[in-house]
Backbone atoms as SQL, in Angstrom:
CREATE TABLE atoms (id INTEGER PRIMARY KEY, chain TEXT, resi INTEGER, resn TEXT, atom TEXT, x REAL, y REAL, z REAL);
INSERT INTO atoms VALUES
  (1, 'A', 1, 'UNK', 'N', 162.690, 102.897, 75.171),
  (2, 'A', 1, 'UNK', 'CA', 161.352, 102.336, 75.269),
  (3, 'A', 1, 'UNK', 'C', 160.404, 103.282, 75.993),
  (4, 'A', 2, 'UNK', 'N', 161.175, 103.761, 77.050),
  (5, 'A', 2, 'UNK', 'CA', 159.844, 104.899, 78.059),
  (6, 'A', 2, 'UNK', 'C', 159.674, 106.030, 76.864),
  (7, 'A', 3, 'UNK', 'N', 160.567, 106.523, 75.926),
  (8, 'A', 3, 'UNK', 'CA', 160.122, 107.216, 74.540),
  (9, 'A', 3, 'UNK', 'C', 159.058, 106.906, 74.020),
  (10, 'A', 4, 'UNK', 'N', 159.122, 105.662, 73.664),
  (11, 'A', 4, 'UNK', 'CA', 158.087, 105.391, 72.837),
  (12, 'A', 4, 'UNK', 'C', 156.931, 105.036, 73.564),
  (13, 'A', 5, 'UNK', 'N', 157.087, 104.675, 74.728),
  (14, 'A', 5, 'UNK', 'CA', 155.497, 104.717, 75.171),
  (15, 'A', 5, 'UNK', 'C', 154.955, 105.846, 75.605),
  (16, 'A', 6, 'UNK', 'N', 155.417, 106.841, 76.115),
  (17, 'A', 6, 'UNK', 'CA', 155.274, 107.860, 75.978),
  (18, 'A', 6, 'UNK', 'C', 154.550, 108.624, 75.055),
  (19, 'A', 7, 'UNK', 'N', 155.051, 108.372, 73.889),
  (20, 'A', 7, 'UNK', 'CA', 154.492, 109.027, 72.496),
  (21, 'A', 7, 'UNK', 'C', 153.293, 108.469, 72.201),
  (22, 'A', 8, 'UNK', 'N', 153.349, 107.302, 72.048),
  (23, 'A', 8, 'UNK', 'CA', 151.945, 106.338, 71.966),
  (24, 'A', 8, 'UNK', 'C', 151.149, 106.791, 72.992),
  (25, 'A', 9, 'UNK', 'N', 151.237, 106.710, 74.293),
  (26, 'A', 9, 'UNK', 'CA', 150.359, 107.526, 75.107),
  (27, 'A', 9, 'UNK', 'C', 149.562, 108.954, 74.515),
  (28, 'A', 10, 'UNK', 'N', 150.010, 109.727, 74.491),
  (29, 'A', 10, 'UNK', 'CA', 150.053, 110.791, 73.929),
  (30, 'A', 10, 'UNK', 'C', 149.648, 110.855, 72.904),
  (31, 'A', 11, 'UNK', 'N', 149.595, 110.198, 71.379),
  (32, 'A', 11, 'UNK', 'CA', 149.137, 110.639, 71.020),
  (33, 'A', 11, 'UNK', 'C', 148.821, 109.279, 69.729),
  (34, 'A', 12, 'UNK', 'N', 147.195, 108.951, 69.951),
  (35, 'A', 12, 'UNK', 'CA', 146.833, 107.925, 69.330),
  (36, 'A', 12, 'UNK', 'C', 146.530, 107.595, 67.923),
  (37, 'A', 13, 'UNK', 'N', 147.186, 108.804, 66.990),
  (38, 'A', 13, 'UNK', 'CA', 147.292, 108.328, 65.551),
  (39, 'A', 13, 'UNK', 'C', 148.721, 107.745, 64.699),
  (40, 'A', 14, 'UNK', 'N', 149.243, 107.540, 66.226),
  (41, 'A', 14, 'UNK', 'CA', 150.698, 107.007, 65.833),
  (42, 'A', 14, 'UNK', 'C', 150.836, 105.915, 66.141),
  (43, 'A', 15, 'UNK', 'N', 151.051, 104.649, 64.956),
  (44, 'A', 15, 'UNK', 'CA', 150.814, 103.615, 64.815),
  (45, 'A', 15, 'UNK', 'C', 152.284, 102.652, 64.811),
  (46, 'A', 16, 'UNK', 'N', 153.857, 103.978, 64.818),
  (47, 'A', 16, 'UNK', 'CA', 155.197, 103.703, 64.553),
  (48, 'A', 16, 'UNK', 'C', 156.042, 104.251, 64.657),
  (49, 'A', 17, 'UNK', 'N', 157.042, 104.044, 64.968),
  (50, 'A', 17, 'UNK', 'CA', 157.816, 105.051, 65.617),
  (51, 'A', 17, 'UNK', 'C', 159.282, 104.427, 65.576),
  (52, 'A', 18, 'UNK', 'N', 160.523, 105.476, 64.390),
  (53, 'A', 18, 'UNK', 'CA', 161.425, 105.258, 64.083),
  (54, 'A', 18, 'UNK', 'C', 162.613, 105.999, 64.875),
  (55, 'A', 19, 'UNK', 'N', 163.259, 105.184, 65.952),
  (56, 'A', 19, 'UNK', 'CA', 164.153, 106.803, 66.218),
  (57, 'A', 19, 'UNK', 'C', 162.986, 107.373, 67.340),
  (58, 'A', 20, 'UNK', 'N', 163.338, 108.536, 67.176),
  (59, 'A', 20, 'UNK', 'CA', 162.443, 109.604, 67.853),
  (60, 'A', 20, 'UNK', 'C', 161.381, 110.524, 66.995),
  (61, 'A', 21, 'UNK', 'N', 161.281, 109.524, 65.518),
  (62, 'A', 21, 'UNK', 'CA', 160.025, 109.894, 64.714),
  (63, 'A', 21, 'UNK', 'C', 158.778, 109.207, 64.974),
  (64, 'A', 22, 'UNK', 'N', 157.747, 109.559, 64.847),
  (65, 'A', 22, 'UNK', 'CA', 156.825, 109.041, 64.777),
  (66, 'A', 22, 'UNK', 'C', 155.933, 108.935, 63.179),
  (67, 'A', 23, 'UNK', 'N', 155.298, 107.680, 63.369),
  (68, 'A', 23, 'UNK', 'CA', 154.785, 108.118, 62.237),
  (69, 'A', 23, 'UNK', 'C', 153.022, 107.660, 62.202),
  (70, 'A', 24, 'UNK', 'N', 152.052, 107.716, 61.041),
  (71, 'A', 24, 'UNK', 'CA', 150.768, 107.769, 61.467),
  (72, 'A', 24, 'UNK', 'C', 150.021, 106.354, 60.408),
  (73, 'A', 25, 'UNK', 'N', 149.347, 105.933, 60.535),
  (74, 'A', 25, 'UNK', 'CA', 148.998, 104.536, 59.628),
  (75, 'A', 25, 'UNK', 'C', 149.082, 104.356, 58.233),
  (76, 'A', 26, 'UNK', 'N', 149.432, 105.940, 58.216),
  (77, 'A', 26, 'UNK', 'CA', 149.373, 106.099, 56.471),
  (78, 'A', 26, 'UNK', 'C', 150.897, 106.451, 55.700),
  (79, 'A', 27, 'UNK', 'N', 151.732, 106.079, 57.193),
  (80, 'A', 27, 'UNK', 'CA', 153.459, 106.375, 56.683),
  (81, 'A', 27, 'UNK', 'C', 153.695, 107.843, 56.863),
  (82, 'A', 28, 'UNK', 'N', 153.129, 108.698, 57.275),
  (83, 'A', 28, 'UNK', 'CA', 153.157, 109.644, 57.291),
  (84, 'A', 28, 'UNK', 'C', 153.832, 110.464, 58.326),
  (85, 'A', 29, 'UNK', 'N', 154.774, 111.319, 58.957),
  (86, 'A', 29, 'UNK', 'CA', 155.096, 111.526, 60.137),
  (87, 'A', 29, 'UNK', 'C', 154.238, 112.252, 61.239),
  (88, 'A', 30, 'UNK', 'N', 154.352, 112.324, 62.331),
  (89, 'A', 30, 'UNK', 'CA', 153.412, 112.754, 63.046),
  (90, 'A', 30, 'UNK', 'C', 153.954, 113.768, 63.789),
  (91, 'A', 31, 'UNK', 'N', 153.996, 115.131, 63.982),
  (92, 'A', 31, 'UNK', 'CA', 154.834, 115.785, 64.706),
  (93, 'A', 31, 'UNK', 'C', 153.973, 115.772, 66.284),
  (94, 'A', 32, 'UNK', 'N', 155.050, 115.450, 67.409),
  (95, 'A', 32, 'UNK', 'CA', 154.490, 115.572, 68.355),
  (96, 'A', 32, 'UNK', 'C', 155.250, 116.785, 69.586),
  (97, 'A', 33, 'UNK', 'N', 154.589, 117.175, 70.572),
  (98, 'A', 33, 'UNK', 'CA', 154.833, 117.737, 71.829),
  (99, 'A', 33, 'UNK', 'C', 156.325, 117.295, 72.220),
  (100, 'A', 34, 'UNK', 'N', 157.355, 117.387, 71.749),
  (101, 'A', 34, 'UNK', 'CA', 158.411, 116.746, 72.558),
  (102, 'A', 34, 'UNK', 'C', 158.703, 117.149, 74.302),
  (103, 'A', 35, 'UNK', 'N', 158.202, 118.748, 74.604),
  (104, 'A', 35, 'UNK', 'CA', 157.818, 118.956, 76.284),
  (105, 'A', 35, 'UNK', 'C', 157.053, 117.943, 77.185),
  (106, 'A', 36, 'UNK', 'N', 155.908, 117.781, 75.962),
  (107, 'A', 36, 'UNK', 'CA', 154.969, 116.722, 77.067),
  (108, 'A', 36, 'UNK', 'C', 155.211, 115.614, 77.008),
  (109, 'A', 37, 'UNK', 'N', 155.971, 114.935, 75.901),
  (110, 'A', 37, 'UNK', 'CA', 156.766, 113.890, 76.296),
  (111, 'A', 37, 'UNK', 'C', 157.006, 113.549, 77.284),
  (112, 'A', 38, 'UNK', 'N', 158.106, 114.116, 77.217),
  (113, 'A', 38, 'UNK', 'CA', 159.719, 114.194, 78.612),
  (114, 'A', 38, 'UNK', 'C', 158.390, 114.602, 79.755),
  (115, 'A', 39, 'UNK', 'N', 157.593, 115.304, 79.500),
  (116, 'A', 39, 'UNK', 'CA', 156.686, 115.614, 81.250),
  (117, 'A', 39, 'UNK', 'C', 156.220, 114.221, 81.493),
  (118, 'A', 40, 'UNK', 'N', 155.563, 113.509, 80.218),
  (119, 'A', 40, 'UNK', 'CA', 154.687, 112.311, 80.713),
  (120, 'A', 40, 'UNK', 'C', 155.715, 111.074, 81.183),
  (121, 'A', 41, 'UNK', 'N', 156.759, 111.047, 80.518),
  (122, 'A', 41, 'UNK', 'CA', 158.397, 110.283, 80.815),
  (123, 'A', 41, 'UNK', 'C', 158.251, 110.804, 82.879),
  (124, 'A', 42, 'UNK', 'N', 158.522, 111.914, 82.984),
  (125, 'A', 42, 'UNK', 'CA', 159.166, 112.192, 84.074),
  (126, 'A', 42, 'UNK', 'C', 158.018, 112.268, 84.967),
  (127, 'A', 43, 'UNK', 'N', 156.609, 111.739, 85.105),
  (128, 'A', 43, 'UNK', 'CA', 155.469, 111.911, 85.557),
  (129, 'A', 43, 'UNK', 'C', 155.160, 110.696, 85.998),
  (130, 'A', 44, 'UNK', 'N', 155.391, 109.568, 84.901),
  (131, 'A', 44, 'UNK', 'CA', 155.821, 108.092, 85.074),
  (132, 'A', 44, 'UNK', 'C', 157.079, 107.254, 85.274),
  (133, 'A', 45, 'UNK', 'N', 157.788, 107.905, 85.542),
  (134, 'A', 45, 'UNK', 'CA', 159.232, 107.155, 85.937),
  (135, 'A', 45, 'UNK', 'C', 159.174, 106.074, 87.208),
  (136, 'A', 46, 'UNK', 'N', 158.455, 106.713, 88.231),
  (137, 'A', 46, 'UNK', 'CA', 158.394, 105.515, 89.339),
  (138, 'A', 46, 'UNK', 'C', 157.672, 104.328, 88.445),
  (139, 'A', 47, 'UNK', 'N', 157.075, 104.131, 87.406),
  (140, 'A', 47, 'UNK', 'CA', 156.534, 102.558, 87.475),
  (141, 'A', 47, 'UNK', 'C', 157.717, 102.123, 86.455),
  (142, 'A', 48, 'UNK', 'N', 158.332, 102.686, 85.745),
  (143, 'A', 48, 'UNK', 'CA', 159.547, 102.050, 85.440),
  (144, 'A', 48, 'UNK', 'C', 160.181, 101.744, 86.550),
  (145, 'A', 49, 'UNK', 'N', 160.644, 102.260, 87.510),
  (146, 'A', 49, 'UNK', 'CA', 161.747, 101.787, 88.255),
  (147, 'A', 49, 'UNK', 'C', 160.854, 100.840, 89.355),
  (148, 'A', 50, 'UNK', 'N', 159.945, 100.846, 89.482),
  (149, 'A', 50, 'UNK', 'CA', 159.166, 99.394, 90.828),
  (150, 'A', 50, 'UNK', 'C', 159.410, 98.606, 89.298),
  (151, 'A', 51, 'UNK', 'N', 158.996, 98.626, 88.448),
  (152, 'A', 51, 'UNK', 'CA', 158.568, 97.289, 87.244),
  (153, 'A', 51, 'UNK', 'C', 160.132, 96.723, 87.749),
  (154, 'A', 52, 'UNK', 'N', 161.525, 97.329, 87.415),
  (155, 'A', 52, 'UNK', 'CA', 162.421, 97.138, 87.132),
  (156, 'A', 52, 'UNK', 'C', 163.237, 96.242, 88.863),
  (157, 'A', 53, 'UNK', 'N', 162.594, 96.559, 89.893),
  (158, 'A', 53, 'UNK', 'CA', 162.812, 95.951, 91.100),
  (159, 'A', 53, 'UNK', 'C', 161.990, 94.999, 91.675),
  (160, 'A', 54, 'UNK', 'N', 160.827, 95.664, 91.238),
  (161, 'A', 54, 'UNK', 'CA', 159.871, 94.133, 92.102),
  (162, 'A', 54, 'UNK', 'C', 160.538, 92.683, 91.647),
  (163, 'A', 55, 'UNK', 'N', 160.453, 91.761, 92.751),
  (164, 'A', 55, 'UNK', 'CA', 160.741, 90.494, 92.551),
  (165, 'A', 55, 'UNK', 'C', 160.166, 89.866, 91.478),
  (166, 'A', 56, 'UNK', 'N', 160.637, 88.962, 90.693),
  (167, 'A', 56, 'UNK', 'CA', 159.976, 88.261, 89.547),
  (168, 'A', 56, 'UNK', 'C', 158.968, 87.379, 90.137),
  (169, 'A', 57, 'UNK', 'N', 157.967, 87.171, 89.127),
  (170, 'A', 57, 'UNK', 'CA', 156.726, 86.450, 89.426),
  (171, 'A', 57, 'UNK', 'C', 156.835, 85.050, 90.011),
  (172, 'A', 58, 'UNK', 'N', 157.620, 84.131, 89.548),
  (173, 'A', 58, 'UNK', 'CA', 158.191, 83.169, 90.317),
  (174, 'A', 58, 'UNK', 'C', 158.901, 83.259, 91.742),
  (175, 'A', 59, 'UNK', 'N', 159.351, 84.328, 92.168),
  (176, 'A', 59, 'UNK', 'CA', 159.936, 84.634, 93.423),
  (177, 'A', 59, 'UNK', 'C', 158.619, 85.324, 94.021),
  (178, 'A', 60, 'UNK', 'N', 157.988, 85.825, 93.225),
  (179, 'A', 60, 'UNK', 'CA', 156.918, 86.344, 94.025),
  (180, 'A', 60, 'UNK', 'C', 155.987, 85.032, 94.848),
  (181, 'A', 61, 'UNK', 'N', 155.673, 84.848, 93.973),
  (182, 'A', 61, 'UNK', 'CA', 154.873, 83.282, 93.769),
  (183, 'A', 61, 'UNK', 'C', 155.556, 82.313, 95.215),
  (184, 'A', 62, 'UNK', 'N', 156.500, 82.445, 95.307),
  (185, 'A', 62, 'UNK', 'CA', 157.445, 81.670, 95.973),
  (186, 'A', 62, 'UNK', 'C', 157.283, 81.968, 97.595),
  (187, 'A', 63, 'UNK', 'N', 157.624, 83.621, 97.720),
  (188, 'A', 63, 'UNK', 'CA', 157.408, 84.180, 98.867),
  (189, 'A', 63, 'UNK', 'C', 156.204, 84.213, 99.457),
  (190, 'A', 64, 'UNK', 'N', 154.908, 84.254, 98.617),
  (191, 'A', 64, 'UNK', 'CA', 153.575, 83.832, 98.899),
  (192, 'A', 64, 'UNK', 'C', 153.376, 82.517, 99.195),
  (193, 'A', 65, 'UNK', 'N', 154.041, 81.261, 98.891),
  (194, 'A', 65, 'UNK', 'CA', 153.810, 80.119, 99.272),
  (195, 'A', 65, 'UNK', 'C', 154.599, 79.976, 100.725),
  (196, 'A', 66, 'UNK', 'N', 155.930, 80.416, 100.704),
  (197, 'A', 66, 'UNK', 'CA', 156.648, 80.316, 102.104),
  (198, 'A', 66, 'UNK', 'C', 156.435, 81.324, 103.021),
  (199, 'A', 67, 'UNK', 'N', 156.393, 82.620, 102.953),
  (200, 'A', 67, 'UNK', 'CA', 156.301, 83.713, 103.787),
  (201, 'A', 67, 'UNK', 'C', 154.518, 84.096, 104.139),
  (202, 'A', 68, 'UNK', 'N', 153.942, 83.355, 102.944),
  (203, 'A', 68, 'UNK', 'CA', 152.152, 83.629, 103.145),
  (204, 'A', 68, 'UNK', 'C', 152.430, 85.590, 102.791),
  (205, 'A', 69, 'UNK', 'N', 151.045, 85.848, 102.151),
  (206, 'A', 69, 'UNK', 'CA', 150.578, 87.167, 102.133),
  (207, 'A', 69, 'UNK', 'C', 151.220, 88.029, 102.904),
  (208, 'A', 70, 'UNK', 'N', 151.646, 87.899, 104.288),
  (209, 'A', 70, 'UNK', 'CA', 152.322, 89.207, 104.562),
  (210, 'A', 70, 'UNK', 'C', 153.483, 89.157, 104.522),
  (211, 'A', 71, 'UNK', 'N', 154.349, 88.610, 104.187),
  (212, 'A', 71, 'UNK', 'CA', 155.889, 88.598, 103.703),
  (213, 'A', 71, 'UNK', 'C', 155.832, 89.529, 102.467),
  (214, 'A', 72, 'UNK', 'N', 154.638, 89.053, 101.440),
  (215, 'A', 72, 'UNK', 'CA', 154.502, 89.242, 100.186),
  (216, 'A', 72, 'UNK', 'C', 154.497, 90.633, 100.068),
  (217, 'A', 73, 'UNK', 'N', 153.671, 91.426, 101.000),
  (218, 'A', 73, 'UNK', 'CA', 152.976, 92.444, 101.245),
  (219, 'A', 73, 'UNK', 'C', 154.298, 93.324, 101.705),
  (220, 'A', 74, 'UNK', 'N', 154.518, 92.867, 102.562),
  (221, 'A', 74, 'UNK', 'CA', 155.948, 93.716, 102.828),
  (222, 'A', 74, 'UNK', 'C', 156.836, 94.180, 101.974),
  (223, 'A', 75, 'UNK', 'N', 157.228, 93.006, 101.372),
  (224, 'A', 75, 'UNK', 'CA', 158.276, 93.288, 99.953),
  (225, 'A', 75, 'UNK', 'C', 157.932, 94.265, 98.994),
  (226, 'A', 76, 'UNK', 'N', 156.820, 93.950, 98.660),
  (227, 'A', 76, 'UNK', 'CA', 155.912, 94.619, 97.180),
  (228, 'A', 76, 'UNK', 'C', 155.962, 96.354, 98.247),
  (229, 'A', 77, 'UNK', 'N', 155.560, 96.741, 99.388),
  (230, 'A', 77, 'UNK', 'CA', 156.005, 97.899, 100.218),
  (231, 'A', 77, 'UNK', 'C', 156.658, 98.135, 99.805),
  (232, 'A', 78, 'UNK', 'N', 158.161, 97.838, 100.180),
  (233, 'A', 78, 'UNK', 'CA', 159.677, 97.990, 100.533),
  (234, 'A', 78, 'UNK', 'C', 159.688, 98.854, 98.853),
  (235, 'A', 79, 'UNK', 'N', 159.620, 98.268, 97.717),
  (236, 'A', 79, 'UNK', 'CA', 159.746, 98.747, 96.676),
  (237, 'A', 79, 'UNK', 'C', 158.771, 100.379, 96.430),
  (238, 'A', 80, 'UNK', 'N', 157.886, 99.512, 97.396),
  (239, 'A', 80, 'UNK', 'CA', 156.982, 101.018, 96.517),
  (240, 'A', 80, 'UNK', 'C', 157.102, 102.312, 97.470),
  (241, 'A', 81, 'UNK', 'N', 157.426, 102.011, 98.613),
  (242, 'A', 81, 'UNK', 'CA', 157.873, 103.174, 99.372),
  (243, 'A', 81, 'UNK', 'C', 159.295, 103.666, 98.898),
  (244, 'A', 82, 'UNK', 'N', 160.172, 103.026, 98.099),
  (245, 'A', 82, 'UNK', 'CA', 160.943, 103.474, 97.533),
  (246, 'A', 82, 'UNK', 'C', 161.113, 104.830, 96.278),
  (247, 'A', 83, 'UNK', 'N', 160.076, 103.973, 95.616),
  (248, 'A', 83, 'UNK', 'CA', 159.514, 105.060, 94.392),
  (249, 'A', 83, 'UNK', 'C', 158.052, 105.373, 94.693),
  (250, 'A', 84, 'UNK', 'N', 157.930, 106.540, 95.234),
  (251, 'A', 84, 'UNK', 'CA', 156.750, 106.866, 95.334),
  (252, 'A', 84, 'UNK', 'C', 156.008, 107.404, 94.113),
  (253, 'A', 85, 'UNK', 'N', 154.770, 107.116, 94.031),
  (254, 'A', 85, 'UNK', 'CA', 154.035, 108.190, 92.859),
  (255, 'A', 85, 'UNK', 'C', 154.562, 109.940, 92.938),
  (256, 'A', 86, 'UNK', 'N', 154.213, 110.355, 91.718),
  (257, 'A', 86, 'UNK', 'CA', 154.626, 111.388, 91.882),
  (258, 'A', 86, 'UNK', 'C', 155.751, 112.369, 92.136);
């Protein structure tokens, strides 16, 4: 999946994407950058991995009703000092 968004990022006449083909609205293939791919992959990896840890919205939701805003605040931290930008 970080493939394919990737590619779509990158490059907006690609409407589909089979595999590690792409293709363009007219069925057509689209040859792309496979370097800047993998750069834009490895440029964005921390919001895959917070998406993949932050607490679910219901637990979030949850900790904001019992812990109030700074419990909340802490947690949503804890993750992001984990994966920093960049």
């Amino acid at each position: 999946m970080k493939l394919h968004n990737a590619i779509f990022e990158l490059n907006s006449n690609v409407v589909s994407i089979g595999g590690e083909t792409a293709y363009d609205s007219n069925g057509n293939e689209v040859t792309y950058d496979k370097a800047a791919v993998q750069a834009y992959i490895n440029a964005n990896a921390y919001k895959y991995k917070r998406a993949a840890e932050y607490p679910s919205i219901p637990d979030q939701l949850d900790l904001l009703y019992h812990g109030g805003m700074d419990a909340w605040k802490t947690a949503i931290q804890a993750v992001k000092d984990k994966y920093p930008k960049g």
